[in-house]
């Protein structure tokens, strides 16, 4: 299963800004990371004060900048190699953290100036998942996108031990309509589909409701009036011979099942849409011929 | 004399079998039409009414579509006010299929058969339900969806050439209109652009051409080697006829 989190924006803002504090930053060659150096992370452009940020150490970093998945995320099935798009990991990792109730390694609270800073003493060198608490104010929910932060950050052969990131956020209605659509990718083998499938709606890592599709004949279901200061996502129970993926657009999830079984040989003919009429004239003629022959025979034998 | 009697008896039996086959075919067609009509009426009861769409449809320019070149037809789904726009007023939100066209058409079960909506062809007085998936047993009940979806503009529907099904399909004129209504009450109006004949073995030919809607059947009761195919393009916008 490849669950994805419900966010109003695509998750994973990569660390964007490298504003270096001159008196505190030492540049070194990118070929070596000073593992004794402390690292820091500050987040700016936070829309509100008193938003709590949490940092989860996903992987430790060694002196050459290589990452090793930490114990807390050992079962998360993430892969960290050259081909990994680290920025895209935050969505699945947030769900992992919520479902497994992982404790944050560090927290920070935003101030009135829109900045939040983690304590240096709480941070180790490594790859962090940064999440933010959703806050409701004046009927709107402030949702800061989770992102991945590499501390230190290695950019263009330079190691930056003090990192500043821009917060990206969305304003959501305080309650919202969430919709799940079911799409089948199985042209030609539609009869292989199960009669129904079960989908679970998760809220902050706990199952909120399990539904069955189709619902009233439709491959769609709506949850109304859900508070948007929680993290919502859907997961599907395994379907035999189908793989599963979820995409998100706005407050809707699209669950896609792609057939992975064997396909039958292609149809040889377009289905027949005619009736069996051609024998009728043949049978009529044959019957008449037989009757005539019979009459002739009778006459000749008289 | 006996031989002559036997031949006559045999001849009568053969003729009776021809008559029996004729009666069976007529009964099957009649039974199919009754079942289809019942299903159509039941669907009419459950499908939300949409009296905004009245056939024939005219385009914004007020000109009826006659001999319209297919290249001139705008196949872009309308998401502007013209979708449901009556007398300049926005009347309805975008339907679900606009947001997610790949979701399969909803269905409604009647007597064990799943129907995805109704089909109307005014030029040949056809009003029939559409069964979700095609099989030989389902074809004996109603027209069936062979492939595709109204939402993705690639639907192919086939039906038997029963008198009250698709027997008169060949008589639908170019420019004639076809209306499909799904279970949610979404209406799709198409215009006939072309008629083709494909060999029964030409499955790829049937699916080719990127037509919004194709209807097929056997061209006659004796010709089962080919299929006549009506090719249609969806008409936009959906506006009420004056």
Short mmCIF file of C-alpha atoms in Angstrom, two decimals:
data_model
loop_
_atom_site.label_atom_id
_atom_site.label_comp_id
_atom_site.label_asym_id
_atom_site.label_seq_id
_atom_site.Cartn_x
_atom_site.Cartn_y
_atom_site.Cartn_z
CA UNK A 1 0.00 0.00 0.00
CA UNK A 2 1.24 3.45 -0.78
CA UNK A 3 -0.78 5.77 1.41
CA UNK A 4 -0.50 9.51 1.06
CA UNK A 5 -1.38 12.20 3.42
CA UNK A 6 -4.14 14.67 2.94
CA UNK A 7 -2.67 18.13 2.56
CA UNK A 8 -3.86 21.11 0.62
CA UNK A 9 -0.53 21.46 -1.05
CA UNK A 10 1.94 19.00 -2.28
CA UNK A 11 4.09 18.21 0.61
CA UNK A 12 7.79 18.30 0.93
CA UNK A 13 9.04 21.84 0.64
CA UNK A 14 12.74 21.46 0.34
CA UNK A 15 14.98 23.62 2.38
CA UNK A 16 15.07 26.71 0.18
CA UNK A 17 16.92 29.55 1.73
CA UNK A 18 20.47 29.53 2.97
CA UNK A 19 20.70 32.63 5.08
CA UNK A 20 23.95 32.31 6.85
CA UNK A 21 24.63 34.04 10.16
CA UNK A 22 28.20 35.28 9.54
CA UNK A 23 29.54 35.00 13.06
CA UNK A 24 28.37 31.47 13.55
CA UNK A 25 28.94 29.72 10.27
CA UNK A 26 32.14 28.12 9.11
CA UNK A 27 32.41 26.95 5.56
CA UNK A 28 34.23 23.76 4.94
CA UNK A 29 35.00 21.62 2.00
CA UNK A 30 32.03 19.49 0.92
CA UNK A 31 34.14 16.40 0.94
CA UNK A 32 34.08 16.24 4.78
CA UNK A 33 31.43 17.00 7.35
CA UNK A 34 32.66 17.99 10.77
CA UNK A 35 30.64 15.56 12.84
CA UNK A 36 31.48 17.48 16.02
CA UNK A 37 29.83 20.67 14.84
CA UNK A 38 26.42 21.55 16.20
CA UNK A 39 23.67 22.20 13.72
CA UNK A 40 20.71 24.53 13.89
CA UNK A 41 17.41 24.93 12.12
CA UNK A 42 15.24 28.02 12.03
CA UNK A 43 11.96 28.41 10.21
CA UNK A 44 10.75 31.80 9.05
CA UNK A 45 7.59 33.20 7.44
CA UNK A 46 5.41 31.24 9.84
CA UNK A 47 1.92 32.76 9.51
CA UNK A 48 1.00 32.66 13.18
CA UNK A 49 2.63 32.72 16.57
CA UNK A 50 2.47 29.65 18.82
CA UNK A 51 2.53 27.10 16.04
CA UNK A 52 4.46 24.07 17.30
CA UNK A 53 6.98 22.46 14.97
CA UNK A 54 8.27 18.93 15.52
CA UNK A 55 11.52 17.47 14.22
CA UNK A 56 11.93 13.71 13.75
CA UNK A 57 15.39 12.27 13.05
CA UNK A 58 14.80 10.02 10.04
CA UNK A 59 18.45 9.22 9.30
CA UNK A 60 21.85 9.90 10.83
CA UNK A 61 24.60 11.52 8.78
CA UNK A 62 28.26 10.44 8.82
CA UNK A 63 31.38 12.43 8.10
CA UNK A 64 30.99 12.02 4.37
CA UNK A 65 27.38 13.09 4.33
CA UNK A 66 26.00 9.57 3.91
CA UNK A 67 22.67 8.81 5.57
CA UNK A 68 21.65 5.78 7.61
CA UNK A 69 18.00 5.29 8.54
CA UNK A 70 17.47 5.71 12.28
CA UNK A 71 15.96 3.01 14.48
CA UNK A 72 12.62 4.80 14.85
CA UNK A 73 12.12 4.66 11.08
CA UNK A 74 13.61 1.24 10.46
CA UNK A 75 10.19 -0.22 9.58
CA UNK A 76 9.15 2.67 7.37
CA UNK A 77 10.55 1.00 4.23
CA UNK A 78 12.13 4.23 3.00
CA UNK A 79 15.22 3.96 0.85
CA UNK A 80 17.94 6.57 0.93
CA UNK A 81 20.17 6.31 -2.10
CA UNK A 82 21.31 8.48 -4.94
CA UNK A 83 18.03 8.07 -6.78
CA UNK A 84 15.83 8.94 -3.82
CA UNK A 85 13.87 12.16 -4.14
CA UNK A 86 14.18 13.08 -0.49
CA UNK A 87 11.80 15.99 -0.82
CA UNK A 88 8.96 13.60 -1.69
CA UNK A 89 9.41 11.51 1.46
CA UNK A 90 7.65 13.83 3.86
CA UNK A 91 4.11 12.80 2.85
CA UNK A 92 4.52 9.10 3.60
CA UNK A 93 6.71 9.73 6.64
CA UNK A 94 4.15 11.98 8.32
CA UNK A 95 1.64 9.11 8.15
CA UNK A 96 4.24 6.71 9.48
CA UNK A 97 4.95 9.01 12.43
CA UNK A 98 1.25 9.39 13.25
CA UNK A 99 0.35 5.70 12.90
CA UNK A 100 3.32 4.57 14.99
CA UNK A 101 3.05 7.44 17.47
CA UNK A 102 6.71 8.33 17.14
CA UNK A 103 7.96 10.95 19.60
CA UNK A 104 9.57 14.05 18.17
CA UNK A 105 13.29 14.51 18.76
CA UNK A 106 12.94 18.28 19.05
CA UNK A 107 10.22 20.91 19.07
CA UNK A 108 10.05 24.62 18.38
CA UNK A 109 7.29 27.20 18.74
CA UNK A 110 6.84 30.16 16.43
CA UNK A 111 6.98 33.68 17.85
CA UNK A 112 5.16 36.86 16.93
CA UNK A 113 7.78 37.62 14.30
CA UNK A 114 6.90 34.47 12.42
CA UNK A 115 10.04 32.54 13.31
CA UNK A 116 10.59 29.24 15.06
CA UNK A 117 14.04 27.96 16.12
CA UNK A 118 15.01 24.54 17.35
CA UNK A 119 17.51 24.36 20.20
CA UNK A 120 20.97 23.37 19.02
CA UNK A 121 21.28 20.96 21.90
CA UNK A 122 18.23 19.04 20.68
CA UNK A 123 19.50 18.50 17.16
CA UNK A 124 21.97 15.96 15.82
CA UNK A 125 23.42 15.80 12.36
CA UNK A 126 21.08 13.94 10.06
CA UNK A 127 17.94 14.04 7.92
CA UNK A 128 14.87 15.33 9.70
CA UNK A 129 11.17 15.30 9.02
CA UNK A 130 9.71 18.64 10.09
CA UNK A 131 5.98 18.83 10.77
CA UNK A 132 3.79 21.58 12.09
CA UNK A 133 0.70 21.57 14.22
CA UNK A 134 -2.39 22.82 12.41
CA UNK A 135 -4.00 25.83 14.07
CA UNK A 136 -7.53 27.12 13.71
CA UNK A 137 -8.01 30.86 13.95
CA UNK A 138 -10.90 33.07 12.88
CA UNK A 139 -12.65 30.18 11.19
CA UNK A 140 -9.64 29.17 9.11
CA UNK A 141 -7.11 26.40 9.55
CA UNK A 142 -3.46 27.30 9.09
CA UNK A 143 -1.67 24.33 7.60
CA UNK A 144 2.13 24.52 7.28
CA UNK A 145 3.45 21.91 4.87
CA UNK A 146 5.78 19.26 6.29
CA UNK A 147 9.23 19.07 4.75
CA UNK A 148 12.54 17.27 4.93
CA UNK A 149 15.57 19.07 6.37
CA UNK A 150 19.14 17.89 6.02
CA UNK A 151 21.35 19.11 8.85
CA UNK A 152 23.95 20.12 7.84
CA UNK A 153 22.81 21.07 4.38
CA UNK A 154 25.33 20.34 1.64
CA UNK A 155 24.86 22.62 -1.34
CA UNK A 156 27.24 23.23 -4.20
CA UNK A 157 30.16 21.60 -2.40
CA UNK A 158 29.60 23.70 0.69
CA UNK A 159 28.41 22.47 4.06
CA UNK A 160 25.97 24.71 5.90
CA UNK A 161 25.55 23.91 9.60
CA UNK A 162 23.01 26.62 10.29
CA UNK A 163 19.96 26.32 8.14
CA UNK A 164 16.98 28.58 7.72
CA UNK A 165 13.88 27.33 5.94
CA UNK A 166 10.83 29.14 4.61
CA UNK A 167 7.51 27.91 5.93
CA UNK A 168 4.95 27.18 3.22
CA UNK A 169 1.37 27.12 4.33
CA UNK A 170 -2.22 26.98 3.16
CA UNK A 171 -5.41 28.39 4.59
CA UNK A 172 -8.13 25.79 4.76
CA UNK A 173 -11.77 26.06 5.80
CA UNK A 174 -12.12 24.98 9.41
CA UNK A 175 -14.38 22.12 8.34
CA UNK A 176 -14.31 20.56 4.95
CA UNK A 177 -15.80 17.93 2.67
CA UNK A 178 -13.47 15.03 1.94
CA UNK A 179 -14.18 12.80 -1.03
CA UNK A 180 -12.68 9.54 -2.16
CA UNK A 181 -12.97 8.34 -5.77
CA UNK A 182 -12.17 4.84 -6.95
CA UNK A 183 -10.55 4.39 -10.34
CA UNK A 184 -9.89 1.05 -11.99
CA UNK A 185 -7.08 0.65 -14.48
CA UNK A 186 -8.05 -2.71 -16.00
CA UNK A 187 -9.34 -2.25 -19.49
CA UNK A 188 -10.44 -5.54 -20.92
CA UNK A 189 -10.46 -7.41 -17.62
CA UNK A 190 -13.16 -5.52 -15.79
CA UNK A 191 -14.73 -8.82 -14.76
CA UNK A 192 -11.67 -9.46 -12.57
CA UNK A 193 -12.67 -6.68 -10.22
CA UNK A 194 -13.88 -7.64 -6.77
CA UNK A 195 -17.53 -6.95 -6.07
CA UNK A 196 -16.50 -4.39 -3.47
CA UNK A 197 -13.45 -2.92 -1.76
CA UNK A 198 -12.92 -1.52 1.74
CA UNK A 199 -11.35 1.87 2.31
CA UNK A 200 -10.30 3.29 5.67
CA UNK A 201 -10.24 6.99 6.44
CA UNK A 202 -7.45 7.82 8.89
CA UNK A 203 -7.40 10.79 11.24
CA UNK A 204 -4.01 11.56 12.78
CA UNK A 205 -2.99 7.95 12.42
CA UNK A 206 -6.15 6.34 13.77
CA UNK A 207 -8.89 4.75 11.70
CA UNK A 208 -11.80 7.18 11.70
CA UNK A 209 -14.20 5.21 9.54
CA UNK A 210 -14.10 2.23 7.20
CA UNK A 211 -16.40 2.28 4.19
CA UNK A 212 -17.18 -0.08 1.35
CA UNK A 213 -17.27 0.89 -2.30
CA UNK A 214 -19.29 0.97 -4.44
CA UNK A 215 -21.58 3.01 -2.27
CA UNK A 216 -25.12 3.20 -3.64
CA UNK A 217 -23.75 2.00 -6.98
CA UNK A 218 -21.11 4.71 -7.20
CA UNK A 219 -17.36 4.41 -6.82
CA UNK A 220 -17.25 7.50 -4.64
CA UNK A 221 -17.82 8.43 -1.01
CA UNK A 222 -18.02 11.72 0.85
CA UNK A 223 -17.23 12.60 4.43
CA UNK A 224 -18.82 15.87 5.38
CA UNK A 225 -17.86 18.44 7.98
CA UNK A 226 -14.49 17.04 8.98
CA UNK A 227 -12.31 19.44 10.97
CA UNK A 228 -9.28 20.37 8.89
CA UNK A 229 -6.95 20.86 11.82
CA UNK A 230 -6.38 17.11 11.74
CA UNK A 231 -4.42 15.08 9.23
CA UNK A 232 -6.69 12.97 7.03
CA UNK A 233 -5.79 10.26 4.55
CA UNK A 234 -7.22 7.06 3.05
CA UNK A 235 -5.88 3.56 2.72
CA UNK A 236 -7.38 0.59 0.91
CA UNK A 237 -7.42 -3.06 1.95
CA UNK A 238 -5.40 -5.28 -0.34
CA UNK A 239 -7.13 -6.28 -3.55
CA UNK A 240 -6.03 -9.50 -5.22
CA UNK A 241 -4.33 -9.00 -8.59
CA UNK A 242 -4.39 -5.23 -8.26
CA UNK A 243 -1.78 -2.71 -7.11
CA UNK A 244 -2.88 0.36 -5.22
CA UNK A 245 -1.94 4.03 -5.24
CA UNK A 246 -3.56 7.23 -4.02
CA UNK A 247 -3.39 10.71 -5.44
CA UNK A 248 -4.73 13.81 -3.82
CA UNK A 249 -6.28 16.89 -5.33
CA UNK A 250 -7.70 19.48 -3.04
CA UNK A 251 -9.80 17.68 -0.46
CA UNK A 252 -10.36 14.63 -2.64
CA UNK A 253 -8.49 11.35 -2.78
CA UNK A 254 -8.34 9.20 -5.86
CA UNK A 255 -7.60 5.57 -5.14
CA UNK A 256 -6.27 3.84 -8.25
CA UNK A 257 -6.18 0.08 -8.62
CA UNK A 258 -4.10 -1.20 -11.50
CA UNK A 259 -4.53 -4.78 -12.65
CA UNK A 260 -1.36 -6.81 -12.22
CA UNK A 261 -2.64 -10.24 -13.20
CA UNK A 262 -2.45 -11.94 -16.56
CA UNK A 263 -4.54 -10.70 -19.42
CA UNK A 264 -6.60 -13.09 -21.55
CA UNK A 265 -5.76 -13.37 -25.24
CA UNK A 266 -7.20 -10.49 -27.25
CA UNK A 267 -10.71 -10.87 -28.60
CA UNK A 268 -10.79 -12.33 -32.06
CA UNK A 269 -14.12 -10.90 -33.12
CA UNK A 270 -16.48 -8.10 -32.24
CA UNK A 271 -19.35 -9.74 -30.34
CA UNK A 272 -22.16 -10.97 -32.52
CA UNK A 273 -25.25 -8.83 -32.35
CA UNK A 274 -27.40 -10.69 -34.81
CA UNK A 275 -29.95 -13.44 -34.48
CA UNK A 276 -29.98 -16.80 -36.13
CA UNK A 277 -32.06 -15.98 -39.19
CA UNK A 278 -29.98 -17.33 -42.04
CA UNK A 279 -31.15 -20.96 -41.56
CA UNK A 280 -34.81 -19.98 -41.99
CA UNK A 281 -34.93 -19.52 -45.76
CA UNK A 282 -32.66 -22.52 -46.23
CA UNK A 283 -34.88 -24.69 -44.08
CA UNK A 284 -38.01 -23.44 -45.82
CA UNK A 285 -36.57 -24.20 -49.23
CA UNK A 286 -35.29 -27.55 -48.11
CA UNK A 287 -38.64 -28.42 -46.62
CA UNK A 288 -40.48 -27.45 -49.78
CA UNK A 289 -38.09 -29.48 -51.89
CA UNK A 290 -38.60 -32.49 -49.68
CA UNK A 291 -42.37 -32.14 -49.85
CA UNK A 292 -42.32 -31.79 -53.62
CA UNK A 293 -40.04 -34.78 -53.95
CA UNK A 294 -42.29 -36.73 -51.69
CA UNK A 295 -45.37 -35.85 -53.71
CA UNK A 296 -43.66 -36.80 -56.94
CA UNK A 297 -42.59 -40.09 -55.48
CA UNK A 298 -46.06 -40.86 -54.29
CA UNK A 299 -47.53 -40.02 -57.65
CA UNK A 300 -45.04 -42.15 -59.53
CA UNK A 301 -45.59 -45.13 -57.31
CA UNK A 302 -49.36 -45.00 -57.66
CA UNK B 1 -45.60 -44.76 -51.37
CA UNK B 2 -43.93 -45.02 -48.03
CA UNK B 3 -40.85 -43.28 -49.27
CA UNK B 4 -42.92 -40.46 -50.60
CA UNK B 5 -44.71 -40.14 -47.29
CA UNK B 6 -41.46 -40.09 -45.44
CA UNK B 7 -40.13 -37.31 -47.64
CA UNK B 8 -43.26 -35.30 -47.18
CA UNK B 9 -43.13 -35.77 -43.43
CA UNK B 10 -39.51 -34.80 -43.43
CA UNK B 11 -40.25 -31.74 -45.48
CA UNK B 12 -43.01 -30.71 -43.11
CA UNK B 13 -40.68 -31.20 -40.13
CA UNK B 14 -38.02 -29.06 -41.74
CA UNK B 15 -40.51 -26.31 -42.49
CA UNK B 16 -41.85 -26.51 -38.94
CA UNK B 17 -38.33 -26.13 -37.62
CA UNK B 18 -37.90 -23.03 -39.77
CA UNK B 19 -41.15 -21.68 -38.39
CA UNK B 20 -40.07 -22.62 -34.88
CA UNK B 21 -36.81 -20.73 -35.30
CA UNK B 22 -38.74 -17.75 -36.64
CA UNK B 23 -41.09 -17.77 -33.68
CA UNK B 24 -38.18 -18.15 -31.28
CA UNK B 25 -36.35 -15.18 -32.81
CA UNK B 26 -39.44 -13.01 -32.77
CA UNK B 27 -40.24 -14.02 -29.19
CA UNK B 28 -36.66 -13.32 -28.08
CA UNK B 29 -36.72 -9.88 -29.66
CA UNK B 30 -40.11 -9.09 -28.18
CA UNK B 31 -39.09 -10.36 -24.74
CA UNK B 32 -35.89 -8.32 -24.89
CA UNK B 33 -37.81 -5.18 -25.75
CA UNK B 34 -40.26 -5.70 -22.88
CA UNK B 35 -37.44 -6.28 -20.40
CA UNK B 36 -35.54 -3.30 -21.73
CA UNK B 37 -38.60 -1.08 -21.57
CA UNK B 38 -39.26 -2.13 -17.98
CA UNK B 39 -35.68 -1.38 -17.03
CA UNK B 40 -35.80 1.95 -18.87
CA UNK B 41 -38.93 2.98 -16.98
CA UNK B 42 -37.42 1.96 -13.65
CA UNK B 43 -34.32 3.95 -14.43
CA UNK B 44 -36.43 6.95 -15.33
CA UNK B 45 -37.87 6.77 -11.81
CA UNK B 46 -34.52 6.77 -10.06
CA UNK B 47 -32.42 8.99 -12.31
CA UNK B 48 -32.64 12.62 -11.16
CA UNK B 49 -34.68 14.64 -13.60
CA UNK B 50 -32.76 16.95 -15.85
CA UNK B 51 -35.22 18.94 -17.88
CA UNK B 52 -32.55 21.35 -19.03
CA UNK B 53 -31.69 19.14 -21.93
CA UNK B 54 -34.23 18.87 -24.69
CA UNK B 55 -33.44 17.34 -28.04
CA UNK B 56 -32.70 18.55 -30.66
CA UNK B 57 -29.92 20.67 -29.24
CA UNK B 58 -28.70 23.77 -30.96
CA UNK B 59 -25.30 25.36 -30.54
CA UNK B 60 -24.65 28.79 -29.06
CA UNK B 61 -24.73 30.32 -32.51
CA UNK B 62 -28.33 29.26 -32.85
CA UNK B 63 -27.61 27.24 -35.97
CA UNK B 64 -28.63 23.58 -36.05
CA UNK B 65 -25.75 21.25 -36.71
CA UNK B 66 -26.04 20.05 -40.27
CA UNK B 67 -23.23 18.55 -42.26
CA UNK B 68 -20.83 19.80 -39.64
CA UNK B 69 -17.25 18.98 -40.44
CA UNK B 70 -15.84 16.94 -37.58
CA UNK B 71 -12.80 19.20 -37.41
CA UNK B 72 -15.04 22.12 -36.56
CA UNK B 73 -16.67 20.52 -33.60
CA UNK B 74 -15.36 21.66 -30.25
CA UNK B 75 -14.81 18.59 -28.12
CA UNK B 76 -13.48 20.50 -25.13
CA UNK B 77 -15.58 19.89 -22.02
CA UNK B 78 -17.29 23.11 -21.08
CA UNK B 79 -16.56 24.26 -17.57
CA UNK B 80 -17.86 27.72 -18.13
CA UNK B 81 -21.24 29.10 -17.26
CA UNK B 82 -22.63 27.58 -20.44
CA UNK B 83 -22.71 24.18 -18.77
CA UNK B 84 -26.12 24.42 -17.18
CA UNK B 85 -26.35 28.05 -18.17
CA UNK B 86 -29.96 28.89 -18.85
CA UNK B 87 -30.73 32.40 -19.86
CA UNK B 88 -27.28 33.51 -18.72
CA UNK B 89 -27.57 32.21 -15.17
CA UNK B 90 -25.22 29.67 -13.56
CA UNK B 91 -27.55 26.88 -12.47
CA UNK B 92 -25.40 24.04 -11.21
CA UNK B 93 -21.95 23.18 -9.87
CA UNK B 94 -19.53 21.08 -11.91
CA UNK B 95 -20.51 17.41 -11.82
CA UNK B 96 -18.17 14.85 -10.31
CA UNK B 97 -17.09 13.44 -13.66
CA UNK B 98 -15.49 16.79 -14.54
CA UNK B 99 -13.33 16.54 -11.43
CA UNK B 100 -12.46 12.90 -11.90
CA UNK B 101 -13.38 11.54 -15.34
CA UNK B 102 -11.58 8.24 -14.77
CA UNK B 103 -14.04 7.10 -12.12
CA UNK B 104 -16.25 4.41 -13.61
CA UNK B 105 -19.83 5.34 -14.33
CA UNK B 106 -22.13 4.56 -11.40
CA UNK B 107 -24.55 1.71 -11.87
CA UNK B 108 -27.97 0.65 -10.66
CA UNK B 109 -28.96 -2.97 -10.34
CA UNK B 110 -32.30 -4.17 -11.73
CA UNK B 111 -33.15 -7.87 -11.65
CA UNK B 112 -29.50 -8.80 -11.32
CA UNK B 113 -28.23 -6.62 -14.16
CA UNK B 114 -26.18 -3.45 -13.63
CA UNK B 115 -27.30 -0.48 -15.70
CA UNK B 116 -25.22 2.66 -16.20
CA UNK B 117 -27.93 4.83 -17.69
CA UNK B 118 -30.22 5.29 -20.65
CA UNK B 119 -29.84 5.79 -24.38
CA UNK B 120 -32.18 7.78 -26.59
CA UNK B 121 -32.07 8.16 -30.37
CA UNK B 122 -35.02 10.31 -31.44
CA UNK B 123 -34.58 9.73 -35.17
CA UNK B 124 -35.42 6.05 -34.79
CA UNK B 125 -37.55 6.34 -31.63
CA UNK B 126 -35.12 4.40 -29.47
CA UNK B 127 -35.37 4.69 -25.68
CA UNK B 128 -33.41 1.93 -24.00
CA UNK B 129 -31.33 1.26 -20.89
CA UNK B 130 -27.59 0.56 -21.11
CA UNK B 131 -26.11 -2.43 -19.30
CA UNK B 132 -22.70 -1.81 -17.73
CA UNK B 133 -20.69 -4.64 -19.35
CA UNK B 134 -21.28 -6.67 -22.47
CA UNK B 135 -21.85 -10.39 -22.65
CA UNK B 136 -24.03 -12.54 -24.86
CA UNK B 137 -26.58 -13.06 -22.09
CA UNK B 138 -26.70 -9.34 -21.32
CA UNK B 139 -27.06 -8.43 -24.99
CA UNK B 140 -30.35 -10.31 -24.96
CA UNK B 141 -31.65 -7.87 -22.31
CA UNK B 142 -30.55 -4.43 -23.50
CA UNK B 143 -27.79 -2.51 -25.29
CA UNK B 144 -24.50 -3.02 -23.49
CA UNK B 145 -21.41 -0.97 -23.00
CA UNK B 146 -18.60 -2.65 -24.91
CA UNK B 147 -15.85 -0.37 -23.66
CA UNK B 148 -15.02 3.16 -22.48
CA UNK B 149 -17.06 5.70 -20.57
CA UNK B 150 -19.18 8.75 -21.23
CA UNK B 151 -16.87 10.60 -18.87
CA UNK B 152 -13.77 9.94 -20.94
CA UNK B 153 -15.49 10.40 -24.32
CA UNK B 154 -14.65 6.98 -25.67
CA UNK B 155 -17.69 4.88 -25.01
CA UNK B 156 -18.74 2.09 -27.37
CA UNK B 157 -22.21 0.58 -27.04
CA UNK B 158 -23.48 -2.45 -28.90
CA UNK B 159 -26.90 -4.01 -29.20
CA UNK B 160 -28.72 -6.70 -31.10
CA UNK B 161 -30.37 -5.75 -34.36
CA UNK B 162 -33.80 -6.46 -32.90
CA UNK B 163 -36.49 -4.33 -34.47
CA UNK B 164 -36.86 -2.20 -31.35
CA UNK B 165 -33.16 -2.12 -30.53
CA UNK B 166 -30.60 -1.18 -33.15
CA UNK B 167 -32.24 -2.58 -36.30
CA UNK B 168 -32.82 0.96 -37.59
CA UNK B 169 -29.41 2.26 -36.60
CA UNK B 170 -28.41 2.53 -40.25
CA UNK B 171 -31.29 4.95 -40.78
CA UNK B 172 -30.03 7.55 -38.30
CA UNK B 173 -28.99 10.47 -40.47
CA UNK B 174 -25.68 12.24 -40.31
CA UNK B 175 -26.32 15.11 -37.90
CA UNK B 176 -28.84 13.08 -35.97
CA UNK B 177 -28.56 13.22 -32.22
CA UNK B 178 -28.02 10.68 -29.50
CA UNK B 179 -28.58 11.27 -25.81
CA UNK B 180 -27.00 9.31 -22.98
CA UNK B 181 -28.06 9.90 -19.38
CA UNK B 182 -26.12 8.38 -16.52
CA UNK B 183 -27.47 7.22 -13.16
CA UNK B 184 -26.63 10.57 -11.56
CA UNK B 185 -28.70 12.39 -14.14
CA UNK B 186 -25.75 13.78 -16.09
CA UNK B 187 -26.74 14.17 -19.72
CA UNK B 188 -24.44 13.72 -22.69
CA UNK B 189 -25.63 14.73 -26.14
CA UNK B 190 -23.88 13.50 -29.24
CA UNK B 191 -24.19 14.19 -32.93
CA UNK B 192 -23.76 11.53 -35.58
CA UNK B 193 -20.76 12.33 -37.71
CA UNK B 194 -20.19 9.18 -39.71
CA UNK B 195 -21.32 5.63 -40.37
CA UNK B 196 -18.83 2.88 -40.94
CA UNK B 197 -18.84 -0.77 -41.72
CA UNK B 198 -16.19 -2.91 -40.05
CA UNK B 199 -15.48 -6.58 -40.36
CA UNK B 200 -16.42 -8.64 -37.31
CA UNK B 201 -12.74 -9.48 -36.84
CA UNK B 202 -11.68 -5.83 -36.85
CA UNK B 203 -11.75 -5.16 -33.10
CA UNK B 204 -9.06 -2.49 -33.41
CA UNK B 205 -11.01 -0.80 -36.16
CA UNK B 206 -14.05 -0.59 -33.94
CA UNK B 207 -12.02 1.05 -31.18
CA UNK B 208 -10.05 3.39 -33.43
CA UNK B 209 -10.77 6.98 -34.38
CA UNK B 210 -11.08 8.53 -30.92
CA UNK B 211 -14.81 8.98 -31.27
CA UNK B 212 -16.71 10.24 -28.25
CA UNK B 213 -19.43 7.63 -28.75
CA UNK B 214 -19.79 4.67 -31.08
CA UNK B 215 -22.87 2.49 -31.51
CA UNK B 216 -22.65 -0.82 -33.33
CA UNK B 217 -24.84 -3.70 -34.42
CA UNK B 218 -25.16 -6.19 -37.25
CA UNK B 219 -26.27 -4.44 -40.45
CA UNK B 220 -29.06 -6.90 -41.16
CA UNK B 221 -30.54 -10.13 -39.91
CA UNK B 222 -28.61 -12.15 -42.48
CA UNK B 223 -25.32 -10.24 -42.55
CA UNK B 224 -23.32 -11.23 -39.50
CA UNK B 225 -19.87 -10.85 -41.02
CA UNK B 226 -19.73 -7.08 -40.59
CA UNK B 227 -20.88 -4.52 -38.07
CA UNK B 228 -22.39 -1.17 -38.82
CA UNK B 229 -20.94 1.51 -36.56
CA UNK B 230 -22.37 4.94 -35.89
CA UNK B 231 -19.65 7.42 -34.95
CA UNK B 232 -20.62 10.39 -32.79
CA UNK B 233 -19.07 13.50 -31.33
CA UNK B 234 -20.23 15.08 -28.11
CA UNK B 235 -21.95 18.43 -28.51
CA UNK B 236 -21.03 21.38 -26.34
CA UNK B 237 -22.47 23.35 -24.61
CA UNK B 238 -25.58 21.67 -23.18
CA UNK B 239 -28.21 24.32 -23.43
CA UNK B 240 -31.96 24.29 -23.46
CA UNK B 241 -33.59 24.38 -26.84
CA UNK B 242 -35.82 27.36 -27.47
#
